[in-house]
Every structure is written in C-alpha cells, then in structure tokens.
CSV table of C-alpha atoms in Angstrom, one decimal:
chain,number,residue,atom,x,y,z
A,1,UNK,CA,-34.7,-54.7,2.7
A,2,UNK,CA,-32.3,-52.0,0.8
A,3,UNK,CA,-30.5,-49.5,2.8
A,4,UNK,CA,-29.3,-46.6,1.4
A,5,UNK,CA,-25.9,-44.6,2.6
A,6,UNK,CA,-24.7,-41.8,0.6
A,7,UNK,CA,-23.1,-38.4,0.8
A,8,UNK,CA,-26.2,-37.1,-2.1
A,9,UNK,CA,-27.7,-34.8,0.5
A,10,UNK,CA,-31.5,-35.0,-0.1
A,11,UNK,CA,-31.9,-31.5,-2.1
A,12,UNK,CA,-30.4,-33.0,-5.2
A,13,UNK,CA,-31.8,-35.5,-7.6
A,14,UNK,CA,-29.7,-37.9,-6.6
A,15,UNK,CA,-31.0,-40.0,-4.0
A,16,UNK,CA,-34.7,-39.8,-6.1
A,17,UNK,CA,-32.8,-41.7,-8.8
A,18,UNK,CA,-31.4,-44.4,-7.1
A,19,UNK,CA,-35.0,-45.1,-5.4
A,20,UNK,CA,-36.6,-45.2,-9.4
A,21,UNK,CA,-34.2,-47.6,-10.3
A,22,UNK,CA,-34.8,-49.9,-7.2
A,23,UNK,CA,-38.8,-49.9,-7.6
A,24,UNK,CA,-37.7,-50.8,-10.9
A,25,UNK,CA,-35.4,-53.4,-10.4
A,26,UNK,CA,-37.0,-54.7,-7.0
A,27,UNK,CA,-40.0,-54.0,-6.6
A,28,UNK,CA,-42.2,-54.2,-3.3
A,29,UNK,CA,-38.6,-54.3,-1.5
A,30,UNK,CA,-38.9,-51.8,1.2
A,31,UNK,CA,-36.2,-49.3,1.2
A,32,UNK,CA,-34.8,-47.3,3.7
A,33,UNK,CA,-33.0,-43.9,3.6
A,34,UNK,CA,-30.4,-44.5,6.5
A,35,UNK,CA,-28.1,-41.5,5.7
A,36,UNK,CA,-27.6,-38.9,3.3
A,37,UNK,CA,-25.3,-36.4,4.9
A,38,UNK,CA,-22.7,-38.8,5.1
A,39,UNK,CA,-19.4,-35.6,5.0
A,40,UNK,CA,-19.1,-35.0,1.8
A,41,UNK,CA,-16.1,-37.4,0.3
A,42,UNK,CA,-15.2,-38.5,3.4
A,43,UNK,CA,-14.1,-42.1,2.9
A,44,UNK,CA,-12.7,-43.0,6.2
A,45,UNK,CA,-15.9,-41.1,8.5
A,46,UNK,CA,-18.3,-43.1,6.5
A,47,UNK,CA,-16.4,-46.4,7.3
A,48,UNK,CA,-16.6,-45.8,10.8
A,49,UNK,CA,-20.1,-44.6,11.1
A,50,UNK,CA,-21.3,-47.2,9.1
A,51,UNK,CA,-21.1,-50.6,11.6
A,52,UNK,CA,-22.6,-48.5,14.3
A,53,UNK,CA,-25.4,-47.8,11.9
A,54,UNK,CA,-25.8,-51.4,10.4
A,55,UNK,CA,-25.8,-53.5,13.6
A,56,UNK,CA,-29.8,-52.3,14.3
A,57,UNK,CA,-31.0,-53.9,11.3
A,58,UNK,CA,-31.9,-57.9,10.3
A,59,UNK,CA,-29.6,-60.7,8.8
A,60,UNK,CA,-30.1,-60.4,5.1
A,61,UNK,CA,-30.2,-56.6,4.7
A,62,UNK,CA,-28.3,-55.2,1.5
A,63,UNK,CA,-26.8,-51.6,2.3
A,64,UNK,CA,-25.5,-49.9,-1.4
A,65,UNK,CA,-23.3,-47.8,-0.3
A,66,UNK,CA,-22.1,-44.7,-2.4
A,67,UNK,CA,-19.5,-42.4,-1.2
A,68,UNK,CA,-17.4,-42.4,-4.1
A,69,UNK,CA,-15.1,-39.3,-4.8
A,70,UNK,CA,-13.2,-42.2,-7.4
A,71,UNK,CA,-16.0,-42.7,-9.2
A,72,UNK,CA,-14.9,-43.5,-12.7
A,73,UNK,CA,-11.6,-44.4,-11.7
A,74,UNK,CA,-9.7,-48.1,-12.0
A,75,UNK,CA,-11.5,-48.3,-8.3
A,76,UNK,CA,-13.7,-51.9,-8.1
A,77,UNK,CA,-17.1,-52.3,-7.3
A,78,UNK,CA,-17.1,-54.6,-4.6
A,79,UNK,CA,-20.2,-56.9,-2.6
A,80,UNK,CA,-18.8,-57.7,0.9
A,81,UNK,CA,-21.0,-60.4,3.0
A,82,UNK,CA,-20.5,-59.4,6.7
A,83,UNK,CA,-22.0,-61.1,9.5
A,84,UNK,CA,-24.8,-62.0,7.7
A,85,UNK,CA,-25.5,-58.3,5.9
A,86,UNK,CA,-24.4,-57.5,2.7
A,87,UNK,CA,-23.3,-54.3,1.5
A,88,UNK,CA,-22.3,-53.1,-2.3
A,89,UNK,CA,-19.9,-50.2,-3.1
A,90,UNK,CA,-16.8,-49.1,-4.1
A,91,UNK,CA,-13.7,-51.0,-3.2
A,92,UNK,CA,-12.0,-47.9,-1.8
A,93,UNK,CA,-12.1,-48.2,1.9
A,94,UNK,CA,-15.8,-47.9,2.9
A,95,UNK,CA,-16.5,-51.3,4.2
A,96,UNK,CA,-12.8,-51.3,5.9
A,97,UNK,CA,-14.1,-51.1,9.5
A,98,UNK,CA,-17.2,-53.5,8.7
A,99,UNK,CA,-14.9,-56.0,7.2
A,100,UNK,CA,-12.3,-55.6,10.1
A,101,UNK,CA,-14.8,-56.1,12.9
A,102,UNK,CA,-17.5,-58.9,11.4
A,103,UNK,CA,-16.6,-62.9,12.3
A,104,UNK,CA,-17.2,-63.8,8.7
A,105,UNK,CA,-16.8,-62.1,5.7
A,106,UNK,CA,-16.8,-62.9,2.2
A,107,UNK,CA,-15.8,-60.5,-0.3
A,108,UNK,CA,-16.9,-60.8,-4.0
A,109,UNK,CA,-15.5,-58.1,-7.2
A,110,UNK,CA,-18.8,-57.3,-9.3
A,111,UNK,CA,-17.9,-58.1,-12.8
A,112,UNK,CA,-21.6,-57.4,-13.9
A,113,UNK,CA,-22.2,-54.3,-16.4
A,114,UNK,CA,-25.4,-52.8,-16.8
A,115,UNK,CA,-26.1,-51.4,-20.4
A,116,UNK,CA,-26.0,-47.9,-19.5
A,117,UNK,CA,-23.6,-46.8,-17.5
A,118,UNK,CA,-22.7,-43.1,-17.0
A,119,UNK,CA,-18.7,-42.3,-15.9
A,120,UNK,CA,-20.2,-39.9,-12.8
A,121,UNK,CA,-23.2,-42.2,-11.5
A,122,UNK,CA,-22.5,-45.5,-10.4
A,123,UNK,CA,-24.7,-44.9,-7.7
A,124,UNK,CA,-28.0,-45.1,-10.0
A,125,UNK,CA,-26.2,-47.1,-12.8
A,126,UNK,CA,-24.5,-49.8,-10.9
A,127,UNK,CA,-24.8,-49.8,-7.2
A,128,UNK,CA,-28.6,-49.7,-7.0
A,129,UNK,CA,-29.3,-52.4,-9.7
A,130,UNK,CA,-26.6,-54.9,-7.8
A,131,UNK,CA,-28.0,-54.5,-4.7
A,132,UNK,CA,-31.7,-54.7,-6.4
A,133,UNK,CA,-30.2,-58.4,-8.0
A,134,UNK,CA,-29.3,-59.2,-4.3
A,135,UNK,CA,-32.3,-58.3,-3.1
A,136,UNK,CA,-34.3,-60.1,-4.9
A,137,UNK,CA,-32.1,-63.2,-5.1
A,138,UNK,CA,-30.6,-62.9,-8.2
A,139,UNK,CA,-27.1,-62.7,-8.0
A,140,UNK,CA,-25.1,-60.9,-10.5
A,141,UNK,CA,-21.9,-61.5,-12.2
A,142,UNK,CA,-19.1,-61.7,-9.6
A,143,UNK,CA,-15.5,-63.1,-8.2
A,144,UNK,CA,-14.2,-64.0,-5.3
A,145,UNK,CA,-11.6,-61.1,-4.3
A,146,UNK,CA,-10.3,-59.0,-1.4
A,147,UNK,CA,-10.8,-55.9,-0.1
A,148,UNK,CA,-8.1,-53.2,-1.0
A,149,UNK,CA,-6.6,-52.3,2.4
A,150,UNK,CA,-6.6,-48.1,2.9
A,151,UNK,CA,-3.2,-46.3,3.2
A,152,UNK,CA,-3.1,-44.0,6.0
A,153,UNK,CA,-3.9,-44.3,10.0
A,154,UNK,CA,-7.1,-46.8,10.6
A,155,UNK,CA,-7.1,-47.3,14.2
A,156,UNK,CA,-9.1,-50.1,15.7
A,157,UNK,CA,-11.3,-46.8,17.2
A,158,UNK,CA,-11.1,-43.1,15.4
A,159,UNK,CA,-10.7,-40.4,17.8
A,160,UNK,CA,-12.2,-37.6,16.0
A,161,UNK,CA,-15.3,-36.1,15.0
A,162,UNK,CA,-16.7,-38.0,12.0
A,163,UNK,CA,-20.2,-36.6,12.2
A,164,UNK,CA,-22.2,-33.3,13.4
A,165,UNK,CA,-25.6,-33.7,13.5
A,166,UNK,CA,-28.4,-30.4,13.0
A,167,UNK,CA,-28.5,-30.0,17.0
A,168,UNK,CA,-24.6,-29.7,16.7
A,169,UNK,CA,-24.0,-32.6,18.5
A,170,UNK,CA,-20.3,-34.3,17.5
A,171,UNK,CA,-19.9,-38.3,16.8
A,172,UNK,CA,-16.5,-40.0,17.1
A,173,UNK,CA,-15.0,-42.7,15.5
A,174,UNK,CA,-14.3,-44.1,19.2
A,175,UNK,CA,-16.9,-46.8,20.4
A,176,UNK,CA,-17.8,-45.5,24.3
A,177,UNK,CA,-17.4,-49.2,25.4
A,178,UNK,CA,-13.7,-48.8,24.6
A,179,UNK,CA,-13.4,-45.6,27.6
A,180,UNK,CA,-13.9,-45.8,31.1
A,181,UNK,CA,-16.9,-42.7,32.7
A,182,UNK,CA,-13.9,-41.5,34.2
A,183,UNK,CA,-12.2,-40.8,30.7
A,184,UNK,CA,-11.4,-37.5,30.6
A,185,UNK,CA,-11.8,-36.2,26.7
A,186,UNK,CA,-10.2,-33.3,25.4
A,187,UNK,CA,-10.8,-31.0,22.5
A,188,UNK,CA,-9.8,-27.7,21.1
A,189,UNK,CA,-8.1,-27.1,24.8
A,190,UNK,CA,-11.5,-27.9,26.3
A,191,UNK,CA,-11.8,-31.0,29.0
A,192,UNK,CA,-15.3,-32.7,28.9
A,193,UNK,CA,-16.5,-34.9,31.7
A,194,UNK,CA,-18.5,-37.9,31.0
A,195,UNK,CA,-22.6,-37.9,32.0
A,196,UNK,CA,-25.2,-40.2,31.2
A,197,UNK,CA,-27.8,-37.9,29.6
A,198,UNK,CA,-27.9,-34.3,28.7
A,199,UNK,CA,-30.6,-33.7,31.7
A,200,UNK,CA,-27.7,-34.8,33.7
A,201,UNK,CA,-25.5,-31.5,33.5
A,202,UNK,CA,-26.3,-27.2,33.6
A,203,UNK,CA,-27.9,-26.1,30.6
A,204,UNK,CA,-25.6,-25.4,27.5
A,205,UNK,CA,-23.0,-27.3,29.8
A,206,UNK,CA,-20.7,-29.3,26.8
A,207,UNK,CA,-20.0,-33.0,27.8
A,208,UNK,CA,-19.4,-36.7,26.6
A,209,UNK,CA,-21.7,-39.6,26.5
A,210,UNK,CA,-22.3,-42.9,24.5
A,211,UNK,CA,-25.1,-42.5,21.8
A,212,UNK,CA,-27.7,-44.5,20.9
A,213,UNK,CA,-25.4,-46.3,18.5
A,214,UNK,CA,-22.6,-47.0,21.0
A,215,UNK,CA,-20.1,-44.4,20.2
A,216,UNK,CA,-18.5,-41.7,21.9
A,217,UNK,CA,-20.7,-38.4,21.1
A,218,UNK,CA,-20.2,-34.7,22.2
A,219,UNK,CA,-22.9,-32.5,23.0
A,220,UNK,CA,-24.3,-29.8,25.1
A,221,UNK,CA,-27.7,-29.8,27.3
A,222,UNK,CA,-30.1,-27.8,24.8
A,223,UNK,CA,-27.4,-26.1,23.4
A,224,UNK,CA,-25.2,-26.5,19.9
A,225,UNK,CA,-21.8,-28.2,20.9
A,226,UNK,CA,-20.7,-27.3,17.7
A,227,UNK,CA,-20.9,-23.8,18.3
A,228,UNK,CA,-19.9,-23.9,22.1
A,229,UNK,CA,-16.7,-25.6,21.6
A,230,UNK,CA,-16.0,-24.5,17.6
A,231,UNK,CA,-16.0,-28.0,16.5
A,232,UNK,CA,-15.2,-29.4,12.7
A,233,UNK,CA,-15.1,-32.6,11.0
A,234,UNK,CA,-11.6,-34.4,11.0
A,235,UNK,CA,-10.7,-32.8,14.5
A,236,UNK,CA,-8.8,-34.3,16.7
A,237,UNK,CA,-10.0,-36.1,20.3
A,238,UNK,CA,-7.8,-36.6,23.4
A,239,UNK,CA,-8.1,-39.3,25.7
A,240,UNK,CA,-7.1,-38.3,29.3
A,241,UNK,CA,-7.6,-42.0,31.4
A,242,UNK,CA,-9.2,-40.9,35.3
C-alpha cells in the first residue's frame, strides 16, 4: 500500500500526477489519499500530524510524503524505516517526530535519479517513483545516513493548533494521553473544560477532547470552534493542570 500526504490540495493537478506515475510505476498497488490539506508549507504541523495519522495502518506501508517549500534546494531526499513503515520525502524535518518516537529506525539518503526530473516537482518526479520501487520491492539507489535534526522548538508534544478541519474543529500537536480530564486548556483568553463527546456539553458550547487519533482536539457541539473562539494555525495552547 502507498499513502499519500501532501499540502497539493485536491483542486490542482497535483495530486492526479503523482497517482499516474504510481499506476505506472506500481501497478495494482492500492493507493490511498491520506491527506491533502496538510497547511500549506508548514513543515513542523505536518510532522506532528503525521504519527497520529500512520499508526492505523499495516507494517509494510510506504507513505511519500511531500511538503516541500525547499524543493530544489541542497535539501536530501530521504527513506526513513520506522517501526516497520516506511516513508519517503524530504530530509527537512517531516519525519522528525516519527523518527523521534518509533523503537527502530533506519534512515537511508536516496541517491537514485530518475531521467526527468523537473526543479519544482519532486513530488511526481522523485517521491512517487521511490516509493513505487519500495512498493513493489525494488529498492533504489541509496545510503545509509541521518536525519537532519530541525532548528527551532520541537517539543516532545506541540501545544498549538496544527490542523483545522471543515467543521472548524482545531488539532494540537499535544497527544491527550499526555493531560489529565482535569487539564484546564487555554486559548485566546478562553478556558476549555475537558468532555468526552460533543453530545456531552450545550450546543455550540467550545471544549477539549482526545480525537480519534489520540490527540488533543478543540471543538464546539454542532458549532465551528474556529469561528467561536477566532482560532488560527500556529496559535498558541495553555496548559492549566486541575
């Protein structure tokens, strides 16, 4: 199985050109469309989201990866083995948190060239016909390496809104078995309250729960938490302890 994660969006060609290339290169391998609306450039939400996303699919799964605002840059192409998954992308902090919270990992730099390659689209020209090789057992041109460790503030869990989905509700980077129900959060100068469900509060009533992928998520009962509480991507969540 191929899983794709990107930050195309699906109105563009994009994400079509990456599937003609792995029918081509792997065909019969089923592919999935995990995420396209990964925030746009956003290296460090995509490497938080992503372990949360990977850990409901099987041993042997290759994710290729492409948020890539380096594209075309000295940046390496990287396969990372973790925990039995594999994932190929750009060495520039994506697979950070994967790496940093698998058992085993094995990191190889992709030394492979495909005849065409466009300076813009290593998505379609590189990514995709790695993971395709991978796929279907034939492993392409690599060496062992290491990941390139991000600069900047990677705490073991983000607190901050890395993802708003279309009912408005907000994902963290925090992983909810990591707070206490009692956990008081705070954002913009509002306190939310832990509850199980959204059936569990008033209607349009903004609160904290863990999501079906175990992380801390914000939302409002039938109502746009977004809106409610003005949230963005990037901001800011404090932790009050009960």
């Amino acid at each position: 199985m191929i899983v794709l994660y990107t930050d195309f969006g699906v109105a563009d060609p994009y994400v079509g050109q990456m599937h003609a290339v792995l029918a081509r290169e792997a065909p019969g391998v089923p592919i999935v469309d995990l995420l396209h609306a990964v925030p746009d450039f956003d290296i460090r939400a995509a490497a938080y989201l992503l372990p949360a996303f990977a850990a409901e699919f099987p041993d042997g799964t290759v994710f290729a990866c492409v948020i890539d605002p380096g594209v075309g840059s000295d940046r390496r192409a990287v396969i990372v083995h973790a925990d039995r998954r594999w994932y190929v992308g750009p060495d520039n902090g994506l697979f950070h948190i994967v790496a940093r919270r698998s058992t085993r990992v094995e990191t190889r730099i992709v030394e492979w060239l495909p005849e065409r390659l466009s300076s813009t689209f290593h998505g379609r020209d590189l990514f995709a016909p790695v993971a395709a090789r991978l796929a279907r057992g034939d492993w392409p041109a690599t060496i062992p390496g290491e990941l390139t460790i991000p600069s900047g503030d990677w705490p073991e869990d983000w607190p901050a809104i890395v993802y708003l989905d279309h009912y408005g509700n907000a994902m963290t980077g925090l992983r909810a078995r990591s707070l206490d129900h009692s956990t008081t959060l705070v954002i913009g100068g509002r306190e939310l309250r832990y509850a199980p469900t959204f059936c569990a509060v008033a209607l349009r009533q903004p609160f904290w729960y863990e999501n079906a992928n175990g992380l801390v998520e914000i939302a409002a009962n039938q109502g746009n938490a977004a809106r409610i509480l003005d949230l963005r991507l990037g901001m800011e969540v404090s932790v009050l302890n009960g």
